[in-house]
mmCIF file of C-alpha atoms in Angstrom:
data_model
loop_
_atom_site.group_PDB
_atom_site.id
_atom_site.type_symbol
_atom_site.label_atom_id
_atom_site.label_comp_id
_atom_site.label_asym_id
_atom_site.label_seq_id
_atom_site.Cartn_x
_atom_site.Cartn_y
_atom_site.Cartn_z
ATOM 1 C CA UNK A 2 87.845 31.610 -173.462
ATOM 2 C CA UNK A 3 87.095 28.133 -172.585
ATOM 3 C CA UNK A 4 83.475 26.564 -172.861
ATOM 4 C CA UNK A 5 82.415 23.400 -170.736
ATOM 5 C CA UNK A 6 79.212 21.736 -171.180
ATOM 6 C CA UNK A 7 76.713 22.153 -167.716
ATOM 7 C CA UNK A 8 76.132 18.395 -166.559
ATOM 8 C CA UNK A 9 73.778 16.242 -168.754
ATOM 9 C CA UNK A 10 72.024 19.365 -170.325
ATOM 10 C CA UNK A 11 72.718 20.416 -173.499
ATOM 11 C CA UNK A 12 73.720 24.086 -172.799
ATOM 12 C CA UNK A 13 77.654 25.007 -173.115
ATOM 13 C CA UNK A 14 78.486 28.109 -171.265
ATOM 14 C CA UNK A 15 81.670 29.896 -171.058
ATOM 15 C CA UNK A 16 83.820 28.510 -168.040
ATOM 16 C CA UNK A 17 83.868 32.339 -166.504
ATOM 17 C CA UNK A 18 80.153 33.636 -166.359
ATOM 18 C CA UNK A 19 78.910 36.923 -166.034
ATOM 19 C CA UNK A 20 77.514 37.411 -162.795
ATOM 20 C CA UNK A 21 74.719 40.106 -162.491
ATOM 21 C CA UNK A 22 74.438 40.600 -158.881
ATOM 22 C CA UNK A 23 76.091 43.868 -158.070
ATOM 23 C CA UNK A 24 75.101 45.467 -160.753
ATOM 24 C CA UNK A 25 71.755 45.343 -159.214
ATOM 25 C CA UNK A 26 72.215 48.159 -156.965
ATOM 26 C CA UNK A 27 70.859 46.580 -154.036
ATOM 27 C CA UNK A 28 73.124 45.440 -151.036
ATOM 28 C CA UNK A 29 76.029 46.806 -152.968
ATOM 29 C CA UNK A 30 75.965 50.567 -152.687
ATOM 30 C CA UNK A 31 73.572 51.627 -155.943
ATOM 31 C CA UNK A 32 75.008 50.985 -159.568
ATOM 32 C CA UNK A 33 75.656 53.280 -162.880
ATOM 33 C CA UNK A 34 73.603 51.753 -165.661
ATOM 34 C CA UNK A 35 75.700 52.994 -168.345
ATOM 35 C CA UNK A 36 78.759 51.274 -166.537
ATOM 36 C CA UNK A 37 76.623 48.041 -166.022
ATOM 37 C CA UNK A 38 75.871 48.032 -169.537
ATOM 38 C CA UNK A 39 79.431 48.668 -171.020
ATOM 39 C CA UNK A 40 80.532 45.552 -168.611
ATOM 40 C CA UNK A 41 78.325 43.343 -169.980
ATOM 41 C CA UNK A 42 78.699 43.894 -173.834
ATOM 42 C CA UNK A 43 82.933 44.081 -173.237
ATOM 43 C CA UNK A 44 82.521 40.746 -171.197
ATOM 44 C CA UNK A 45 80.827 39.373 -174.683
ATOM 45 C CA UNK A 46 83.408 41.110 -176.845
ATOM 46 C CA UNK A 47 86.257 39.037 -174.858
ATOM 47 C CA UNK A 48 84.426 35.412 -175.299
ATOM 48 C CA UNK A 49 81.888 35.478 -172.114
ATOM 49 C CA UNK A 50 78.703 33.921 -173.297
ATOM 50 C CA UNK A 51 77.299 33.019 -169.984
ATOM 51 C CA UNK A 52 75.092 35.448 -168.143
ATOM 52 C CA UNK A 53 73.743 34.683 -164.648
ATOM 53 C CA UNK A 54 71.104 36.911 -162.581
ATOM 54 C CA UNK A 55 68.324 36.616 -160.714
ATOM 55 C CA UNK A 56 64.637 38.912 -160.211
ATOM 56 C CA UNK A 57 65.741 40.040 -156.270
ATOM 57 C CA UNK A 58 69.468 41.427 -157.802
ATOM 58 C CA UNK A 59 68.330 44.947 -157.638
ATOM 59 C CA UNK A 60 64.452 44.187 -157.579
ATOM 60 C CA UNK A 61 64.625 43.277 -161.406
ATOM 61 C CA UNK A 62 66.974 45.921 -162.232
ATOM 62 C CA UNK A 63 69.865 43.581 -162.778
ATOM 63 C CA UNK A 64 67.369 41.726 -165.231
ATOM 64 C CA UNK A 65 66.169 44.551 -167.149
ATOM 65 C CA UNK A 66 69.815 46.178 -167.668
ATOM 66 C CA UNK A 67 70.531 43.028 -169.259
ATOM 67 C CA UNK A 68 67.390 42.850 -171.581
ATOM 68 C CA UNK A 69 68.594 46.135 -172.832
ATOM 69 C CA UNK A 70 71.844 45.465 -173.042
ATOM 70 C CA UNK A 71 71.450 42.773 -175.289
ATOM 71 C CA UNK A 72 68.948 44.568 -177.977
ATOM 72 C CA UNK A 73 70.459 43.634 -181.015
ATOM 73 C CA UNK A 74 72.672 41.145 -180.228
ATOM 74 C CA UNK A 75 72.629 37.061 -181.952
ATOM 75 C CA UNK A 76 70.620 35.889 -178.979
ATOM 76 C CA UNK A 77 71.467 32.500 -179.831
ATOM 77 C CA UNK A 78 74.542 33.286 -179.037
ATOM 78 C CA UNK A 79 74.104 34.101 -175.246
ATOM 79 C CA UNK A 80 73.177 31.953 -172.743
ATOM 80 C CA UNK A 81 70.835 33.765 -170.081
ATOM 81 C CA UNK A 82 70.885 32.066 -166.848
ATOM 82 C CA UNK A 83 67.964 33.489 -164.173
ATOM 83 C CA UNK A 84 66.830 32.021 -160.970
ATOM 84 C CA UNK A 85 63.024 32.163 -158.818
ATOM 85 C CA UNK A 86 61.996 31.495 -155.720
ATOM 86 C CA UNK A 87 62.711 35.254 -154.001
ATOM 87 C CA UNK A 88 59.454 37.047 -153.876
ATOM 88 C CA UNK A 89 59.878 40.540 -152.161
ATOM 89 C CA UNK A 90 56.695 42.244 -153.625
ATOM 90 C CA UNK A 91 53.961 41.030 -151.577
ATOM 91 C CA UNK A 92 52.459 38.848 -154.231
ATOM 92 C CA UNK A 93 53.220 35.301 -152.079
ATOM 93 C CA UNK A 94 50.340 37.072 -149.267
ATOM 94 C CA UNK A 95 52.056 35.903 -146.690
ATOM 95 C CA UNK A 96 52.571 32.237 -148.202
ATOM 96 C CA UNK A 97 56.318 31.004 -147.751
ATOM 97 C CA UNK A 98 59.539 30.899 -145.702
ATOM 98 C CA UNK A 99 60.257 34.024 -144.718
ATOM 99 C CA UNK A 100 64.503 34.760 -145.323
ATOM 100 C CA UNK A 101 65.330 38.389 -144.014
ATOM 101 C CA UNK A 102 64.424 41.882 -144.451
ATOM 102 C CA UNK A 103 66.053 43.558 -147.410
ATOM 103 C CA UNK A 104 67.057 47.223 -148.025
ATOM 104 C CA UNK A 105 65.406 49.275 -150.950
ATOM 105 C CA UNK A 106 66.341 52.835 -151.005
ATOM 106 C CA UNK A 107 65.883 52.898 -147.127
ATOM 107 C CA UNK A 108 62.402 51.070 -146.906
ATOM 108 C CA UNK A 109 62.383 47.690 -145.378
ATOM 109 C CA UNK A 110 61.407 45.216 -147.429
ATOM 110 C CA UNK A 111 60.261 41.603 -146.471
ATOM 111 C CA UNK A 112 61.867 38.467 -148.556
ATOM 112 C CA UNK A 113 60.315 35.610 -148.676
ATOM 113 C CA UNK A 114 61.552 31.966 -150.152
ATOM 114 C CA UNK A 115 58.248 30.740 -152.100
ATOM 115 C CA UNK A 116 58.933 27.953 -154.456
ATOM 116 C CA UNK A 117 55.101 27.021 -155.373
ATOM 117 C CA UNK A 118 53.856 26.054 -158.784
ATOM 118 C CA UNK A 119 51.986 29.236 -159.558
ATOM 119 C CA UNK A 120 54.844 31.621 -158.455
ATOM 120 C CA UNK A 121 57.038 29.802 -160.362
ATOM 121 C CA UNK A 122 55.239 30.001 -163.748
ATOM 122 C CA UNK A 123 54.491 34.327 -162.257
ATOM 123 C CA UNK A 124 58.493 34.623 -161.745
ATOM 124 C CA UNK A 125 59.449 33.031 -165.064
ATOM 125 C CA UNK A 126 56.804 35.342 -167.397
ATOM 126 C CA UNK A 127 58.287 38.426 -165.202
ATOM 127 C CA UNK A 128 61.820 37.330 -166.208
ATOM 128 C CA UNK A 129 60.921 36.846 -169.749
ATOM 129 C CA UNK A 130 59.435 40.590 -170.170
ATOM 130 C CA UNK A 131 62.321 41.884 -168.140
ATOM 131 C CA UNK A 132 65.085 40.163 -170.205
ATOM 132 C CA UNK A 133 63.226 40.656 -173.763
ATOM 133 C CA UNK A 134 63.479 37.411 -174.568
ATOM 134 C CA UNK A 135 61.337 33.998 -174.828
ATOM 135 C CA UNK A 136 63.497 31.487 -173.766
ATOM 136 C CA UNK A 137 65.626 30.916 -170.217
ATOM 137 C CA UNK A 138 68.787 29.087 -170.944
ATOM 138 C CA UNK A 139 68.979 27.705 -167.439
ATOM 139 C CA UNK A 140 66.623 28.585 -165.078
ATOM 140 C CA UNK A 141 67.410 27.939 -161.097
ATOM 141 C CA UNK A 142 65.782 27.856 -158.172
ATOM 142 C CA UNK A 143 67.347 30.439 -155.830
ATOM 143 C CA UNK A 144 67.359 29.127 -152.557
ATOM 144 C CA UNK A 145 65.718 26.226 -151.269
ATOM 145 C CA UNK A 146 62.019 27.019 -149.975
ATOM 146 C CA UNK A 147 60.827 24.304 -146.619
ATOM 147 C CA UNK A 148 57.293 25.344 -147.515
ATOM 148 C CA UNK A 149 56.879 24.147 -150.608
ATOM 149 C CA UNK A 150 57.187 20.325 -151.606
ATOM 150 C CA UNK A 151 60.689 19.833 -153.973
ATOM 151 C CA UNK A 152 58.502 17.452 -156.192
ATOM 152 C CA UNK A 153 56.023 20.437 -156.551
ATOM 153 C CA UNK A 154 58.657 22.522 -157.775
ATOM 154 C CA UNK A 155 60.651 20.204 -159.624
ATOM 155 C CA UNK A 156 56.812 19.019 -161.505
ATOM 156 C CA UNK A 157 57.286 23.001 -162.596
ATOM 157 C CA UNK A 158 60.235 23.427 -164.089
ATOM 158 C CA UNK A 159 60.053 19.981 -166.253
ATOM 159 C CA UNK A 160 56.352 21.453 -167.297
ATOM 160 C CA UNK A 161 58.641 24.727 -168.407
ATOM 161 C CA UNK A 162 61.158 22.515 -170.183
ATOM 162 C CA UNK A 163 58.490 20.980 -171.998
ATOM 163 C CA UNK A 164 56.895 24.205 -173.021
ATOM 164 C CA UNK A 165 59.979 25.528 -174.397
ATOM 165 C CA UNK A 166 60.159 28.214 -171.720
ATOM 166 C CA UNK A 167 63.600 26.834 -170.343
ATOM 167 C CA UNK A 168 66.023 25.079 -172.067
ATOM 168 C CA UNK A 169 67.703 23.282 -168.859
ATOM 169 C CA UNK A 170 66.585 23.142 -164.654
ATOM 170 C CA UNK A 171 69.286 24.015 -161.848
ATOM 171 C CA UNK A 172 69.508 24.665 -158.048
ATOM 172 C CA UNK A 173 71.180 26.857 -155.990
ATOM 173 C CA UNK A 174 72.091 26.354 -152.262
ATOM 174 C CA UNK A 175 70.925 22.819 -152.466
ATOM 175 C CA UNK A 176 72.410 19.745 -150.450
ATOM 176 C CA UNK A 177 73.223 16.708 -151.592
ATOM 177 C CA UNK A 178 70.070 15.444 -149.792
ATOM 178 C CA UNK A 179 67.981 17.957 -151.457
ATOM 179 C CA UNK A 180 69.383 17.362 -154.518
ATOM 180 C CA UNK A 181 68.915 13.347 -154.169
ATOM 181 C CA UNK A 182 64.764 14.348 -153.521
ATOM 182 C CA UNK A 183 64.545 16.146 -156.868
ATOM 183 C CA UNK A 184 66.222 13.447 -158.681
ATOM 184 C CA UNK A 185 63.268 11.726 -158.006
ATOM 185 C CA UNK A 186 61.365 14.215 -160.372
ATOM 186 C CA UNK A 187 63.491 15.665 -162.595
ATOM 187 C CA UNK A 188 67.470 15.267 -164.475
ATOM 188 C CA UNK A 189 68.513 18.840 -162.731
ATOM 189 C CA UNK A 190 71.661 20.322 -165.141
ATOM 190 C CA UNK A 191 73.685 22.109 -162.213
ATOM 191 C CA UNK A 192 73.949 23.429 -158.484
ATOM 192 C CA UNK A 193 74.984 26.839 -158.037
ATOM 193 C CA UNK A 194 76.823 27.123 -154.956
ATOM 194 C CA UNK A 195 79.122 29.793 -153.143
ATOM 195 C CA UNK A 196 82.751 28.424 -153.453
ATOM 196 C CA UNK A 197 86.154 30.112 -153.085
ATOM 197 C CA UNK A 198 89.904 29.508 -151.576
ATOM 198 C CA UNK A 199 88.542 30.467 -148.375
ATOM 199 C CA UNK A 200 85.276 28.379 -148.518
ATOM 200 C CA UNK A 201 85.507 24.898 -149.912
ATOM 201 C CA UNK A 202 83.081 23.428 -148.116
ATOM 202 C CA UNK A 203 81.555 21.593 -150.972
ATOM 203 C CA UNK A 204 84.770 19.542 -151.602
ATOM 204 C CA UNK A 205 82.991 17.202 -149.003
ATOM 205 C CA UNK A 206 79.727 15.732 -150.086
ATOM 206 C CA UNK A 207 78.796 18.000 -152.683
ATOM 207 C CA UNK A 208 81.429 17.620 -155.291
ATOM 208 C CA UNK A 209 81.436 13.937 -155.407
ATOM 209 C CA UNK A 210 77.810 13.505 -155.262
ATOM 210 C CA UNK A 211 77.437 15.870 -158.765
ATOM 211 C CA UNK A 212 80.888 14.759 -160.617
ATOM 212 C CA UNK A 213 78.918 10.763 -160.125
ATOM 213 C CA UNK A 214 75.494 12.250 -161.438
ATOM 214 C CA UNK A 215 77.061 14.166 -164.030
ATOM 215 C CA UNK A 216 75.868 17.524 -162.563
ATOM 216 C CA UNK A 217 77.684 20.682 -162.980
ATOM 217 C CA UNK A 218 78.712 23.448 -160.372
ATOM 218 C CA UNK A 219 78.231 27.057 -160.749
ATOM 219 C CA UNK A 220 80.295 28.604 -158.604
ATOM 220 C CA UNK A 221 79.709 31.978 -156.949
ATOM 221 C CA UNK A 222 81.429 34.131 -154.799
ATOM 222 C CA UNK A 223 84.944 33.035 -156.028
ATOM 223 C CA UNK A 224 86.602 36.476 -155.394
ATOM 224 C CA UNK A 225 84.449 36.612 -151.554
ATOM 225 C CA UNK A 226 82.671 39.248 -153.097
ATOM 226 C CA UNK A 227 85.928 41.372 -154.097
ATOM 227 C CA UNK A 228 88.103 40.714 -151.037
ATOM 228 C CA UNK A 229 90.308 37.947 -152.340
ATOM 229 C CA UNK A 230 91.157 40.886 -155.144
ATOM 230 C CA UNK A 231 93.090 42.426 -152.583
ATOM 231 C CA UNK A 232 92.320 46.051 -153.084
ATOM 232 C CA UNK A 233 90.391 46.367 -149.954
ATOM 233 C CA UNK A 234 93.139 46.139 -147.988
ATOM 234 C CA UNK A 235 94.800 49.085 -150.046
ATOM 235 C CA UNK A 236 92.852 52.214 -150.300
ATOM 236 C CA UNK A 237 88.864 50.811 -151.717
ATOM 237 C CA UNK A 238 86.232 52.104 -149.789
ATOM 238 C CA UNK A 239 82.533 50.919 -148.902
ATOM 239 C CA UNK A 240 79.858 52.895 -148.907
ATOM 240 C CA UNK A 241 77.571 52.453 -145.558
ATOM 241 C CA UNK A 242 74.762 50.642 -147.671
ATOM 242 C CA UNK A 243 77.258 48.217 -148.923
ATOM 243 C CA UNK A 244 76.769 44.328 -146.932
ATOM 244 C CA UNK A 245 80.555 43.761 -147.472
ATOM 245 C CA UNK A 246 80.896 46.021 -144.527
ATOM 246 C CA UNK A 247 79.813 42.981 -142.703
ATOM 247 C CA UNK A 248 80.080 40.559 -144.851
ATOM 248 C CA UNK A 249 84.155 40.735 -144.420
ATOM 249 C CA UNK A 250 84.036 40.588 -141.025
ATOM 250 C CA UNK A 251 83.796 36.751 -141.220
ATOM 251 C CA UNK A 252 87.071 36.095 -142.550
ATOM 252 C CA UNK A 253 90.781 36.884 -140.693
ATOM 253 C CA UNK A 254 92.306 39.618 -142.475
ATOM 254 C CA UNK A 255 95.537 39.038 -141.413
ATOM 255 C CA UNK A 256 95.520 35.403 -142.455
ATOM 256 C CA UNK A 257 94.003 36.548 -146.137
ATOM 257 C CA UNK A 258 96.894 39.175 -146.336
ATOM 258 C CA UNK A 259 99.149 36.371 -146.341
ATOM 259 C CA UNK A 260 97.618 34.403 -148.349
ATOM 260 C CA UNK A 261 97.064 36.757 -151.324
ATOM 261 C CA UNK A 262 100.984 37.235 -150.316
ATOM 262 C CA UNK A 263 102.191 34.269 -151.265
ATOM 263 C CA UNK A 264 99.371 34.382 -154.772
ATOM 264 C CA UNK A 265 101.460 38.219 -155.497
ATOM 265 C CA UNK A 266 104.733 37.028 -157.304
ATOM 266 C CA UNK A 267 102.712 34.747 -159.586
ATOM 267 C CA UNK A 268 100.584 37.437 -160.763
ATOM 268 C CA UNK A 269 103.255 39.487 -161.115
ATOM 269 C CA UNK A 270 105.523 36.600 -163.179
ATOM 270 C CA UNK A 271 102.360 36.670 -165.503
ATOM 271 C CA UNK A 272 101.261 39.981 -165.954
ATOM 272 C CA UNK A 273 98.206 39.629 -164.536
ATOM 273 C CA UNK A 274 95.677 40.409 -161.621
ATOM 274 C CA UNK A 275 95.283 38.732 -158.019
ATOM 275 C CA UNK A 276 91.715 38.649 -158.951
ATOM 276 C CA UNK A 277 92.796 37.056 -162.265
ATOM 277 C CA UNK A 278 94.555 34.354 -160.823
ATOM 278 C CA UNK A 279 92.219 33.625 -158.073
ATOM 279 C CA UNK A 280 89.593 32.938 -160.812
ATOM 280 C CA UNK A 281 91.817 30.548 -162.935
ATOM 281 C CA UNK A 282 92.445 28.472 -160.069
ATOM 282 C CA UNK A 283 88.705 28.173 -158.763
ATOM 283 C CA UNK A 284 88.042 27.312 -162.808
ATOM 284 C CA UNK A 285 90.656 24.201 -162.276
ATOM 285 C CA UNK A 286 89.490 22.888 -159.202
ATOM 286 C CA UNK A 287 87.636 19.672 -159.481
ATOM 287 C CA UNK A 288 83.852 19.102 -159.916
ATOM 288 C CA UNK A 289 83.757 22.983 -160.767
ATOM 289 C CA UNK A 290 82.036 23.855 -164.551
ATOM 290 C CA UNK A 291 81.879 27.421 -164.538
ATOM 291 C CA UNK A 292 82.919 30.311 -162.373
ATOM 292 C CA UNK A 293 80.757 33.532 -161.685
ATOM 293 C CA UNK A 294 82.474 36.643 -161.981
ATOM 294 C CA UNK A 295 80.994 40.142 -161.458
ATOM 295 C CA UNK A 296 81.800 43.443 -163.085
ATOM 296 C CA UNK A 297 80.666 46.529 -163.019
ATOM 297 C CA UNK A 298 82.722 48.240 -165.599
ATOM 298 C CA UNK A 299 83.828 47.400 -168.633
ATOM 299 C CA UNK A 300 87.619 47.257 -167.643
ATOM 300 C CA UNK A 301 86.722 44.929 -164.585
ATOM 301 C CA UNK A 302 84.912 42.528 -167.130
ATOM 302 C CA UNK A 303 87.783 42.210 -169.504
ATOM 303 C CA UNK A 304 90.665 41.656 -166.152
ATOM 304 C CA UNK A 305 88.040 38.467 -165.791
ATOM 305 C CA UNK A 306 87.419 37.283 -169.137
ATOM 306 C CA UNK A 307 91.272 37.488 -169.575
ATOM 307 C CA UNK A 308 91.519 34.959 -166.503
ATOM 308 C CA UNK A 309 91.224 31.890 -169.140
ATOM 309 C CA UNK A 310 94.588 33.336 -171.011
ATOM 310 C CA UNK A 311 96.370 32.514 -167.721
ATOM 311 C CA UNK A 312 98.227 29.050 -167.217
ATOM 312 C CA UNK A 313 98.795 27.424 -164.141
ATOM 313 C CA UNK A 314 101.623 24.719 -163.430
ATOM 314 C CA UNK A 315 101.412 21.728 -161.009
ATOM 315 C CA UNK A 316 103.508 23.642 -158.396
ATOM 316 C CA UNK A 317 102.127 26.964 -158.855
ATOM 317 C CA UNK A 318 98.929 25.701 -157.822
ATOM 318 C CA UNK A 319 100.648 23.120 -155.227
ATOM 319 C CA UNK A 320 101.860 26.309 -153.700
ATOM 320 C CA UNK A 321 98.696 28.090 -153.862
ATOM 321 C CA UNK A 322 97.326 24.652 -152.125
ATOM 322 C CA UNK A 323 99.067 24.883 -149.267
ATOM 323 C CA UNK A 324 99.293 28.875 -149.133
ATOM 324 C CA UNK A 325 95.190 28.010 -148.809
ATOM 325 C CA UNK A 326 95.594 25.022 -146.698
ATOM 326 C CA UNK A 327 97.094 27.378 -143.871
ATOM 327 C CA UNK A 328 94.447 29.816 -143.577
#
């Protein structure tokens, strides 16, 4: 495993991340705890460090499996990485942007985008319980919130840093613009952002604006949520509750096909995975730190740990390039 320091903040996190998300249950088609728990104590047997999750992944579920999961363990040796700003619970009355209307166990239920001062020091007390622990490694607002001031929120988390509550401050979805207004208040240590071969949007703006500011990139969504792995073109099925049902439907299958294609014989010529290879190359694109990967099994979190042990020459990624370049 490889570890890269996160911008100007002291915190060094393995360069693939555990990402909590699906193991949350929600949006992805329920989860086994026992599963979710085996994933993440193989993906810290094989050198990941690095885990990132958030209060809405599974209504605090995904927070809470970790907590336990980590009982026992050199916390000092972990890096927890949590997020705020997604309040689902009623407790904002009314206060906020509202985002969509989420699914829990059939029931519809409201989310709002509420970045205020007092829900922010709420959310991070709720994540501490949840994750058994009394620190945040890096804690990140989840989405940007128009009803709430960014100074307001930004005055927050640099009160948190100085309480010892968080060790570091991040975004996620932010823009370069947004990003430039909380400068004003605070040294933020990252952006997480959704970045793949098949959305590299951020190349534009974002990626020089943070490699001159010395902020890092969390990347998530490097796999498209399991489609550049390939196997759901084979025979991997959804279940109906699952949003990759739609979620797919925004890319052209028969232009991904080709593309994972031309990605086959190097995987094969190394032993490894599709998935393994498409998370070495988002790792050594520029302006990227580290790369969220999800697992919900043990084996899945070892294939992505064992990403790092693959190399990459100039023209095996040149032909990835332009394999990419055509989609």
């Amino acid at each position: 495993m490889e570890y890269r320091k996160l911008g100007n903040s002291s915190l060094e996190l393995s360069t693939i991340t555990y990402g909590a998300f699906a193991i949350g249950g929600n949006m992805w088609g329920g989860n086994e705890k026992n599963d979710s728990i085996s994933a993440i104590h193989a993906a810290l047997d094989h050198g990941v460090t690095s885990i990132d999750t958030a209060p809405f992944y599974g209504f605090g579920l995904s927070e809470q499996m970790i907590g336990e999961a980590l009982k026992g363990k050199d916390r000092t040796k972990v890096q927890l990485l949590t997020k705020f700003g997604l309040v689902w619970d009623g407790s904002n009355n009314g206060k906020g942007e509202f985002f969509f209307d989420a699914n829990d166990e059939g029931k519809t239920v409201p989310v709002f985008k509420y970045a205020s001062k007092a829900n922010l020091i709420k959310e991070v007390e709720e994540s501490l319980k949840r994750l058994g622990t009394d620190y945040i490694d890096l804690l990140q607002l989840h989405w940007p919130d128009n009803s709430t001031s960014i100074s307001e929120t930004m005055e927050a988390l640099e009160a948190l840093i100085q309480q010892g509550k968080i060790r570091a401050a991040g975004v996620s979805n932010y823009s370069v613009t947004q990003m430039q207004e909380a400068a004003k208040t605070i040294g933020l240590a990252s952006n997480q952002v959704s970045y793949s071969m098949l959305n590299r949007a951020i190349e534009q703006e974002l990626v020089p604006y943070t490699t001159a500011n010395k902020i890092g990139i969390i990347a998530y969504s490097p796999l498209e949520r399991g489609l550049l792995s390939g196997k759901y073109f084979k025979d991997a099925k959804l279940s109906n509750d699952d949003h990759r049902n739609g979620y797919f439907g925004q890319f052209d299958a028969e232009k991904v096909k080709a593309l994972l294609q031309t990605i086959q014989p190097i995987a094969e010529e190394k032993k490894a995975t599709l998935s393994q290879i498409v998370l070495r190359w988002t790792t050594l694109q520029n302006g990227i730190t580290v790369v969220l990967a999800g697992a919900r099994n043990a084996a899945q979190a070892i294939e992505n740990a064992g990403a790092m042990n693959i190399e990459l020459s100039a023209g095996e990624l040149q032909m990835i390039n332009n394999a990419i370049a055509g989609i």
